[in-house]
Coordinates of C-alpha atoms and ligand atoms in Angstrom, one line a residue:
Chain A
M1 CA 66.2 83.4 77.9
L2 CA 65.9 84.5 81.5
R3 CA 66.1 82.1 84.4
M4 CA 65.9 82.6 88.2
N5 CA 67.0 79.4 90.0
N6 CA 66.1 79.1 93.7
V7 CA 66.8 82.8 94.3
S8 CA 66.6 84.4 97.7
S9 CA 67.1 88.0 98.4
G10 CA 65.9 90.9 100.6
Y11 CA 66.7 94.2 102.2
G12 CA 69.5 94.2 104.8
A13 CA 69.0 91.3 107.2
T14 CA 65.4 90.6 106.2
T15 CA 64.9 88.0 103.5
I16 CA 61.9 88.7 101.3
L17 CA 62.2 86.2 98.5
H18 CA 62.6 82.6 99.3
D19 CA 63.7 80.1 96.8
V20 CA 62.1 81.8 93.8
S21 CA 62.5 80.0 90.4
L22 CA 61.0 81.3 87.2
E23 CA 61.7 81.4 83.5
V24 CA 61.0 83.7 80.7
K25 CA 61.4 82.3 77.2
K26 CA 62.3 84.4 74.1
G27 CA 59.3 86.1 72.6
E28 CA 57.0 85.4 75.6
V29 CA 54.9 87.7 77.7
V30 CA 55.1 86.5 81.3
T31 CA 53.4 88.0 84.3
I32 CA 53.9 87.8 88.0
V33 CA 50.7 88.0 90.0
G34 CA 50.5 88.6 93.7
G35 CA 49.0 90.8 96.4
N36 CA 50.5 93.9 98.0
G37 CA 53.7 93.1 99.7
A38 CA 54.0 89.7 98.1
G39 CA 57.4 90.4 96.7
K40 CA 56.8 91.3 93.1
T41 CA 58.8 94.5 93.0
T42 CA 61.5 92.8 95.1
T43 CA 61.7 90.0 92.4
L44 CA 62.1 92.6 89.7
R45 CA 64.7 94.6 91.6
T46 CA 66.7 91.4 92.2
L47 CA 66.5 90.5 88.5
S48 CA 67.7 93.9 87.5
G49 CA 70.6 94.0 90.0
L50 CA 69.3 96.8 92.1
I51 CA 69.4 94.5 95.1
D52 CA 71.8 91.6 95.4
T53 CA 70.9 87.9 95.3
S54 CA 71.8 86.2 98.6
A55 CA 71.3 82.6 97.3
G56 CA 70.5 80.9 94.0
S57 CA 71.4 82.2 90.6
I58 CA 70.1 84.2 87.7
T59 CA 71.1 83.6 84.1
F60 CA 70.3 85.5 80.9
K61 CA 70.9 83.9 77.5
D62 CA 72.8 81.2 79.4
E63 CA 75.2 83.7 81.0
D64 CA 75.4 84.2 84.7
I65 CA 74.2 87.6 85.8
T66 CA 73.5 86.8 89.4
H67 CA 75.8 89.4 91.0
L68 CA 76.1 91.9 88.2
P69 CA 75.3 95.5 89.4
A70 CA 72.3 97.1 87.8
H71 CA 74.1 99.1 85.1
Q72 CA 75.8 96.0 83.8
V73 CA 72.5 94.1 83.7
V74 CA 71.2 96.9 81.5
N75 CA 74.1 96.5 79.1
R76 CA 73.2 92.8 78.8
G77 CA 69.8 93.7 77.3
I78 CA 67.5 93.7 80.3
T79 CA 65.6 97.0 81.1
L80 CA 63.3 97.6 84.0
I81 CA 60.6 100.2 83.8
P82 CA 60.3 100.8 87.6
E83 CA 57.3 101.2 89.8
A84 CA 56.0 104.8 90.1
R85 CA 57.7 105.9 86.9
Q86 CA 60.9 107.4 88.4
L87 CA 61.6 110.0 85.7
F88 CA 64.3 112.5 86.1
P89 CA 62.0 115.3 87.2
E90 CA 64.1 118.3 86.3
M91 CA 65.1 117.1 82.9
T92 CA 63.0 117.6 79.8
V93 CA 61.0 114.8 78.3
L94 CA 63.5 114.6 75.5
E95 CA 66.5 114.4 77.9
N96 CA 64.7 111.6 79.8
I97 CA 64.3 109.7 76.6
Q98 CA 67.9 110.3 75.7
M99 CA 69.0 108.9 79.0
G100 CA 67.1 105.7 78.1
A101 CA 69.5 105.2 75.2
Y102 CA 72.5 105.5 77.4
R103 CA 73.8 101.9 76.9
P104 CA 76.3 101.6 74.0
A105 CA 74.1 99.2 72.1
A106 CA 71.3 101.7 72.1
K107 CA 73.3 104.8 71.3
S108 CA 74.2 103.7 67.8
R109 CA 70.5 103.1 67.0
Y110 CA 69.3 106.3 68.6
E111 CA 67.7 108.2 65.7
Q112 CA 65.8 105.3 64.2
R113 CA 64.6 104.1 67.6
L114 CA 63.5 107.5 68.6
E115 CA 61.2 107.7 65.6
E116 CA 59.8 104.3 66.2
V117 CA 59.1 105.0 69.9
L118 CA 57.6 108.4 69.4
A119 CA 55.3 107.0 66.8
L120 CA 53.8 104.9 69.6
F121 CA 53.3 108.0 71.9
P122 CA 52.0 111.0 70.0
R123 CA 51.3 112.9 73.3
V124 CA 54.9 112.4 74.4
K125 CA 56.1 113.7 71.0
E126 CA 54.2 117.0 71.6
R127 CA 55.8 117.5 74.9
L128 CA 59.4 116.8 74.2
H129 CA 60.7 120.1 75.6
Q130 CA 58.6 120.2 78.7
Q131 CA 60.1 119.4 82.2
A132 CA 59.2 115.9 83.0
E133 CA 57.8 116.8 86.4
S134 CA 55.2 119.1 84.7
L135 CA 53.5 116.2 82.9
S136 CA 50.3 114.5 84.1
G137 CA 50.6 111.0 85.7
G138 CA 49.5 109.3 82.5
E139 CA 51.9 111.3 80.4
Q140 CA 54.7 110.5 82.8
Q141 CA 54.0 106.8 82.5
M142 CA 54.2 107.0 78.8
V143 CA 57.5 108.8 79.0
A144 CA 58.8 106.1 81.4
I145 CA 57.8 103.4 78.9
A146 CA 59.3 105.3 76.0
R147 CA 62.5 105.8 78.0
G148 CA 62.7 102.1 78.8
M149 CA 62.1 101.2 75.1
M150 CA 64.9 103.5 74.0
A151 CA 67.4 101.0 75.5
C152 CA 66.4 98.6 72.8
P153 CA 66.2 95.8 75.4
E154 CA 65.7 92.2 74.5
L155 CA 63.8 91.7 77.7
L156 CA 61.6 94.6 78.9
I157 CA 60.3 94.4 82.4
F158 CA 57.3 96.5 83.6
D159 CA 56.5 97.1 87.2
E160 CA 52.8 98.1 87.5
P161 CA 52.7 100.4 84.5
S162 CA 49.0 101.1 85.0
L163 CA 49.2 102.1 88.7
G164 CA 47.1 105.2 89.4
L165 CA 45.9 105.8 85.9
A166 CA 42.4 106.4 84.6
P167 CA 40.7 103.4 82.8
I168 CA 41.2 104.8 79.3
V169 CA 44.9 105.4 79.9
V170 CA 45.2 101.9 81.4
S171 CA 43.9 100.4 78.2
Q172 CA 46.3 102.6 76.2
V173 CA 49.1 101.2 78.4
F174 CA 48.0 97.6 77.7
D175 CA 47.8 98.4 74.0
V176 CA 51.4 99.6 74.1
V177 CA 52.5 96.5 76.0
K178 CA 50.9 94.3 73.3
K179 CA 52.6 96.3 70.5
I180 CA 55.9 95.9 72.2
A181 CA 55.5 92.2 72.5
E182 CA 54.3 91.9 68.9
S183 CA 57.4 93.7 67.7
G184 CA 59.4 90.8 69.1
T185 CA 60.6 92.2 72.5
T186 CA 60.2 89.6 75.3
V187 CA 58.1 91.0 78.2
L188 CA 57.9 90.4 81.9
I189 CA 55.1 92.3 83.6
V190 CA 53.8 92.8 87.1
E191 CA 50.3 94.3 87.4
Q192 CA 47.5 94.8 89.8
N193 CA 45.2 94.6 86.9
V194 CA 45.3 90.9 86.8
Q195 CA 42.4 90.2 84.4
Q196 CA 43.7 92.4 81.6
T197 CA 47.3 91.2 82.2
L198 CA 46.3 87.6 82.0
K199 CA 44.7 88.3 78.6
V200 CA 47.9 89.8 77.3
A201 CA 50.3 87.2 78.9
D202 CA 51.3 83.8 77.7
R203 CA 52.3 82.4 81.1
A204 CA 51.9 83.5 84.7
Y205 CA 53.5 83.0 88.1
V206 CA 51.7 83.5 91.3
I207 CA 53.8 84.8 94.2
E208 CA 52.7 84.9 97.9
N209 CA 54.8 85.8 100.9
G210 CA 58.0 85.8 98.7
R211 CA 57.4 82.3 97.3
I212 CA 56.1 81.2 94.0
V213 CA 53.0 79.2 94.8
M214 CA 51.7 78.5 91.3
D215 CA 52.5 78.8 87.7
G216 CA 51.0 77.9 84.3
Q217 CA 49.5 79.1 81.1
A218 CA 47.7 82.5 81.5
Q219 CA 44.5 81.0 80.0
E220 CA 44.5 78.1 82.5
L221 CA 45.1 80.3 85.5
M222 CA 42.2 82.5 84.6
G223 CA 40.0 79.5 85.2
N224 CA 41.7 78.5 88.4
D225 CA 39.5 78.8 91.5
H226 CA 42.2 80.2 93.8
I227 CA 43.2 82.8 91.3
R228 CA 39.6 83.8 90.6
K229 CA 38.9 84.3 94.3
A230 CA 42.1 85.9 95.4
Y231 CA 43.0 88.1 92.4
L232 CA 40.1 88.4 90.0
G233 CA 37.5 89.0 92.7
I234 CA 35.0 86.7 91.0
Chain B
M1 CA 80.6 158.2 93.4
E2 CA 84.1 157.1 92.5
L3 CA 84.3 155.4 95.9
I4 CA 81.1 153.5 95.4
F5 CA 82.3 152.3 92.0
S6 CA 85.6 151.2 93.4
L7 CA 83.8 149.3 96.3
I8 CA 81.6 147.6 93.7
V9 CA 84.5 146.6 91.5
N10 CA 86.4 145.3 94.4
G11 CA 83.4 143.4 95.7
L12 CA 82.9 141.7 92.4
M13 CA 86.5 140.8 92.2
L14 CA 86.4 139.2 95.7
G15 CA 83.0 137.6 94.8
S16 CA 84.4 135.9 91.8
L17 CA 87.2 134.5 93.9
Y18 CA 84.6 133.1 96.3
A19 CA 82.7 131.8 93.4
M20 CA 85.6 129.8 92.2
V21 CA 86.1 128.3 95.6
S22 CA 82.4 127.5 96.1
V23 CA 81.5 126.0 92.7
G24 CA 83.2 122.7 93.3
L25 CA 81.7 122.4 96.8
T26 CA 78.2 123.0 95.5
L27 CA 78.7 120.6 92.6
I28 CA 79.9 117.8 94.9
F29 CA 77.0 118.5 97.3
G30 CA 74.4 118.7 94.6
I31 CA 75.3 115.5 92.9
T32 CA 76.8 113.2 95.5
K33 CA 75.0 114.7 98.5
V34 CA 78.2 114.7 100.4
I35 CA 79.1 117.8 102.4
N36 CA 82.8 118.0 101.8
F37 CA 84.3 119.7 104.9
A38 CA 87.8 119.1 103.5
H39 CA 87.1 121.3 100.5
G40 CA 89.2 124.2 101.8
E41 CA 92.1 121.9 102.6
F42 CA 92.2 120.7 99.0
M43 CA 92.6 124.4 98.1
M44 CA 95.3 124.8 100.6
I45 CA 97.1 121.8 99.2
G46 CA 96.7 123.2 95.7
M47 CA 98.2 126.5 96.9
M48 CA 101.1 124.8 98.7
L49 CA 101.9 122.8 95.5
T50 CA 101.7 126.0 93.4
Y51 CA 104.2 127.5 95.8
I52 CA 106.5 124.5 95.7
I53 CA 106.4 124.1 91.9
T54 CA 106.9 127.7 91.1
T55 CA 109.7 128.1 93.5
Y56 CA 111.6 125.1 92.5
L57 CA 111.0 125.1 88.8
G58 CA 110.9 128.9 88.5
I59 CA 107.9 128.8 86.2
H60 CA 105.0 131.2 86.1
P61 CA 102.4 130.2 88.8
Y62 CA 99.6 129.8 86.2
L63 CA 101.6 127.1 84.4
T64 CA 101.3 124.9 87.4
L65 CA 97.6 124.4 86.4
V66 CA 98.9 121.7 84.0
F67 CA 100.1 119.7 87.0
I68 CA 97.8 120.7 89.8
V69 CA 94.4 120.3 88.1
P70 CA 94.9 116.7 87.0
L71 CA 96.5 115.9 90.3
L72 CA 93.6 117.2 92.3
F73 CA 91.1 115.6 89.9
V74 CA 92.8 112.2 90.7
L75 CA 93.0 113.0 94.4
G76 CA 89.2 113.8 94.4
I77 CA 88.5 110.5 92.7
L78 CA 90.6 108.6 95.2
V79 CA 88.9 110.3 98.2
Q80 CA 85.4 109.4 96.7
K81 CA 86.5 105.9 96.0
Y82 CA 88.3 104.9 99.2
L83 CA 86.7 107.2 101.8
I84 CA 83.2 108.3 100.8
E85 CA 82.0 105.3 98.7
P86 CA 82.6 102.7 101.3
L87 CA 80.5 104.8 103.7
R88 CA 77.6 105.2 101.3
N89 CA 75.3 102.9 103.2
S90 CA 76.1 104.3 106.6
D91 CA 74.5 107.2 108.3
E92 CA 75.2 110.5 106.6
H93 CA 76.7 111.8 109.8
V94 CA 79.4 109.3 109.4
Q95 CA 80.3 110.8 106.0
I96 CA 80.4 114.2 107.6
F97 CA 82.8 112.9 110.2
A98 CA 84.8 111.3 107.5
T99 CA 85.3 114.6 105.6
V100 CA 85.9 116.5 108.8
G101 CA 88.5 113.9 109.8
L102 CA 90.1 114.2 106.4
S103 CA 90.3 118.0 106.8
I104 CA 92.0 117.8 110.1
A105 CA 94.4 115.1 108.9
M106 CA 95.4 117.3 105.9
I107 CA 95.9 120.4 108.0
N108 CA 98.1 118.4 110.5
L109 CA 100.0 116.7 107.8
V110 CA 101.0 120.1 106.4
L111 CA 101.7 121.5 109.8
M112 CA 104.0 118.6 110.4
I113 CA 105.9 119.0 107.2
A114 CA 105.9 122.8 106.7
G115 CA 105.0 124.2 110.1
S116 CA 102.6 127.1 110.4
D117 CA 104.6 129.5 108.3
N118 CA 103.2 131.6 105.5
F119 CA 104.5 130.8 102.0
N120 CA 104.5 133.5 99.3
T121 CA 104.2 132.3 95.7
P122 CA 106.0 134.8 93.5
S123 CA 103.5 137.2 92.1
S124 CA 105.0 137.1 88.6
G125 CA 103.3 140.3 87.5
M126 CA 99.9 139.4 88.8
R127 CA 100.0 142.1 91.5
H128 CA 100.4 144.9 88.9
T129 CA 97.6 147.4 89.3
L130 CA 95.3 148.1 86.3
D131 CA 93.6 151.4 86.2
L132 CA 90.0 151.1 85.2
G133 CA 89.4 154.8 85.4
L134 CA 87.1 154.8 88.4
A135 CA 88.8 152.0 90.2
T136 CA 92.1 150.1 90.3
V137 CA 92.4 146.4 90.4
L138 CA 95.2 143.8 90.3
T139 CA 95.9 141.9 87.1
G140 CA 95.5 138.6 89.0
Q141 CA 92.0 139.7 90.1
V142 CA 90.9 140.3 86.6
V143 CA 92.1 136.9 85.6
I144 CA 90.2 135.3 88.5
M145 CA 87.0 137.2 87.5
L146 CA 87.2 136.0 83.9
C147 CA 88.1 132.5 84.8
S148 CA 85.3 132.2 87.3
I149 CA 82.8 133.2 84.5
F150 CA 84.4 130.6 82.2
M151 CA 84.3 128.0 84.9
V152 CA 80.6 128.5 85.7
G153 CA 79.7 128.7 82.1
G154 CA 81.8 125.7 81.2
L155 CA 80.4 123.6 83.9
H156 CA 76.9 124.6 82.9
L157 CA 77.5 123.6 79.3
F158 CA 79.2 120.4 80.4
L159 CA 76.2 119.4 82.6
T160 CA 73.6 120.2 80.0
R161 CA 75.2 119.4 76.6
T162 CA 77.3 116.4 77.1
Q163 CA 76.3 112.8 77.6
M164 CA 78.5 112.6 80.7
G165 CA 77.0 115.8 82.1
R166 CA 73.5 114.5 81.6
A167 CA 74.4 111.3 83.3
I168 CA 75.7 113.3 86.2
R169 CA 72.4 115.2 86.5
A170 CA 70.4 112.1 86.1
T171 CA 72.3 110.5 89.0
A172 CA 71.6 113.5 91.2
Q173 CA 67.9 113.5 90.3
N174 CA 67.2 109.8 90.7
R175 CA 70.0 107.5 91.6
N176 CA 68.0 104.3 91.2
A177 CA 66.6 105.3 87.8
A178 CA 70.0 106.3 86.7
Q179 CA 71.3 102.8 87.4
L180 CA 68.4 101.4 85.4
M181 CA 69.6 103.4 82.4
G182 CA 72.9 101.7 82.6
I183 CA 74.7 104.5 84.3
N184 CA 77.5 103.4 86.6
V185 CA 76.6 105.6 89.6
S186 CA 79.8 105.0 91.6
R187 CA 81.8 106.1 88.6
I188 CA 79.7 109.2 88.2
N189 CA 80.2 110.1 91.9
M190 CA 83.9 109.6 91.5
V191 CA 84.1 111.8 88.4
T192 CA 82.0 114.5 90.1
F193 CA 84.1 114.5 93.2
G194 CA 87.2 114.8 90.9
I195 CA 85.7 117.7 89.0
G196 CA 84.7 119.5 92.1
I197 CA 88.2 119.2 93.6
A198 CA 89.8 120.1 90.3
C199 CA 87.7 123.3 90.3
V200 CA 89.1 124.3 93.7
G201 CA 92.5 123.4 92.3
I202 CA 92.1 126.1 89.6
A203 CA 91.0 128.5 92.3
A204 CA 94.1 127.6 94.3
V205 CA 96.5 128.3 91.5
L206 CA 95.0 131.6 90.5
L207 CA 94.9 132.7 94.1
S208 CA 98.5 131.8 94.9
P209 CA 100.2 134.9 93.3
L210 CA 97.9 137.2 95.3
Y211 CA 97.6 135.5 98.8
P212 CA 100.1 133.8 101.0
V213 CA 99.3 130.3 102.0
N214 CA 99.7 128.5 105.3
A215 CA 98.2 125.3 106.8
Q216 CA 95.0 127.2 107.9
T217 CA 94.3 129.0 104.7
G218 CA 91.6 126.5 103.6
Q219 CA 89.7 127.1 106.8
S220 CA 89.3 130.8 106.3
F221 CA 87.8 130.4 102.8
V222 CA 85.7 127.4 103.3
L223 CA 83.4 129.0 105.9
I224 CA 82.4 131.7 103.4
A225 CA 82.1 129.0 100.7
F226 CA 79.5 127.2 102.8
V227 CA 77.5 130.4 103.3
I228 CA 77.6 130.8 99.5
V229 CA 76.5 127.2 98.8
V230 CA 73.5 127.6 101.1
M231 CA 72.6 131.0 99.7
G232 CA 72.9 129.7 96.2
G233 CA 70.4 127.0 96.8
L234 CA 72.5 124.0 97.8
G235 CA 73.7 122.4 94.6
S236 CA 72.9 125.1 92.1
I237 CA 76.1 126.3 90.3
T238 CA 74.7 129.5 88.9
G239 CA 73.0 130.1 92.2
A240 CA 76.3 129.8 94.0
F241 CA 78.0 132.1 91.4
F242 CA 75.5 135.0 92.1
A243 CA 75.5 134.3 95.8
A244 CA 79.3 134.6 95.8
L245 CA 79.1 138.0 94.0
I246 CA 76.6 139.2 96.6
I247 CA 78.8 138.1 99.5
G248 CA 81.8 139.8 97.8
L249 CA 79.9 143.0 97.6
V250 CA 78.7 142.8 101.2
D251 CA 82.2 142.1 102.2
S252 CA 83.6 145.0 100.3
F253 CA 81.0 147.5 101.5
T254 CA 80.8 146.5 105.2
G255 CA 84.6 146.3 105.2
F256 CA 84.8 149.9 104.2
Y257 CA 82.0 151.4 106.2
L258 CA 82.0 149.2 109.3
G259 CA 85.6 148.1 109.4
S260 CA 87.1 144.7 108.7
S261 CA 86.3 143.4 112.1
L262 CA 82.6 143.7 111.5
K263 CA 82.6 142.2 108.0
G264 CA 82.2 138.7 109.3
V265 CA 79.2 139.8 111.4
A266 CA 77.5 141.2 108.4
V267 CA 78.2 138.1 106.2
F268 CA 77.0 135.7 108.8
G269 CA 74.1 137.9 109.8
I270 CA 72.9 137.7 106.2
F271 CA 73.5 133.9 106.3
L272 CA 71.4 133.5 109.4
M273 CA 68.6 135.6 107.9
I274 CA 68.6 133.4 104.8
L275 CA 68.5 130.3 106.8
I276 CA 65.5 131.6 108.7
F277 CA 63.6 133.2 105.9
R278 CA 64.7 131.4 102.7
P279 CA 66.1 128.1 103.6
S280 CA 66.0 127.0 100.0
G281 CA 68.4 129.7 99.0
L282 CA 68.1 133.1 97.5
F283 CA 67.3 132.0 94.0
G284 CA 65.6 128.6 94.6
K285 CA 61.9 128.1 94.5
A286 CA 61.4 125.5 97.2
R287 CA 63.5 123.1 95.0
K288 CA 64.7 119.6 95.8
L289 CA 68.3 119.4 96.6
A290 CA 69.0 117.5 93.4
H291 CA 68.6 120.7 91.3
V292 CA 71.7 121.4 89.4
S293 CA 71.8 124.1 86.8
Ligands
ATP301 N1 63.4 99.1 100.7 C1 62.8 98.2 101.5 N2 63.4 97.9 102.7 C2 62.9 97.0 103.5 N3 61.8 96.2 103.2 C3 61.2 96.4 102.0 C4 61.7 97.4 101.1 N4 60.9 97.4 100.0 C5 60.0 96.5 100.2 N5 60.1 95.9 101.4 C6 59.3 94.8 102.0 O1 59.4 93.7 101.1 C7 58.1 93.1 101.0 C8 57.8 92.9 99.5 O2 57.6 94.2 98.9 P1 57.5 94.4 97.4 O3 57.6 95.8 97.1 O4 58.3 93.4 96.7 O5 55.9 94.0 97.2 P2 55.0 94.0 95.9 O6 54.6 92.6 95.6 O7 55.7 94.7 94.8 O8 53.8 94.9 96.5 P3 52.9 96.0 95.8 O9 51.9 95.3 95.0 O10 52.4 96.7 96.9 O11 53.8 96.9 94.9 C9 57.2 93.9 101.8 O12 56.9 93.3 103.0 C10 57.9 95.2 102.0 O13 57.5 95.8 103.2
MG302 MG1 55.5 96.5 93.8

């Protein structure tokens, strides 16, 4: 479904990603594992068109999306739920969620989708008319996920959805990710919480210094010595 | 008592005129973060065009709205697209120089074509006085007052109730996230710039039957408009509206009691006090600049 072929990209003159290739197949949950500053967020921003690809190509459903700007990538059916939530702080929760359904394909399904999404997030439903900035961190993360889901994407990308959340909330987030995957949406997820993520994921890529150094079935990687030492702390 | 009442009424009339001029400026700043130093020149151009069209077609000045508002809307879009947008990734000082440059270019263009003469648009009945009992006002002033209320209310509804308006606010609050929703941010910035300039176009047309225009007219209004935008909380439309009314009142009262030469001292004295004591504006809590309401 999604392919990155030998992609390089970066910020201004500095190249961060070198020759990154990865694939996400329809219906899979794929994770990218890597330390701080390894280039995970940069990979996701490149995919979603927030930063441009300087070499290589990206295809989605066999169509080239390499140089599409971010808003057009969304229209193709790829939605990124960015790092650190990035809500519209001075809009209400409901307005944030409405913005999620901005792309034409999502607008027509708005009512039905809203019901489905709110069923997943009862706490969000109670706070629809509150300013987004007045919510707790956990609630904001739920709104960010709900907003991303409203786009009815075929590929939903998460960047560290559990960052800074209490353990109970973290497991709620993972439950939601699982439910989204079970409902048939393809998922690409980046997480610090490697152990829990590998349990949810089908396959994983390991990125270090902007290069993919390893990939495989999530199960296998959990048994890999390097992974266990570097990312699972075992 | 009658005097006070009349000063208040005249202050409010002047204030609503200032509001009309400032609303577009604060909208553009609040959403695109560009300080448009050429704002006054767009008004001057609007007034010049009103003069030309009314004189040559012999129509009522207000009818020129039909030409001038769309024209300035498109002009705003072009400026955003070909001047501001290409500079988006450069230093913000560069953008400031660009709009200052644009302002100077527009003034000189008009000086070249029309010289520094004053042009008087026919007043077409808009200078008739209306007796409100305790105060007298001009018909044109009443029109400006009503239109400024409609303009501010209309923009507010547009920004909060329509899909496009929400996309505009979203862009102001988080540009990256807006793109991730599928919003074409450059298009939003163009439309916003267009709307802001169209607003000052409305002000220009309504003002024309009451004031003469020359190449420098924009300059005299834009300074006050900047004071109002800052007082109103940089980017807040309702904030700018009330700030404009206050400045209008200050103008009216100091003009009467201290004389017109000291008006400017009072207005800018207040401006400095606000910058020192309430830099986020009179009405703002310490809000982020993105706030638009
Ligand atoms: N806006 C930026 N401008 C310049 N360099 C950046 C920018 N954002 C990130 N970088 C650099 O790119 C490299 C990769 O950063 P990235 O955010 O992709 O890491 P990450 O794997 O997501 O890390 P983390 O786990 O901390 O989120 C880092 O060295 C970082 O300093
Ligand atoms: Mg990151």
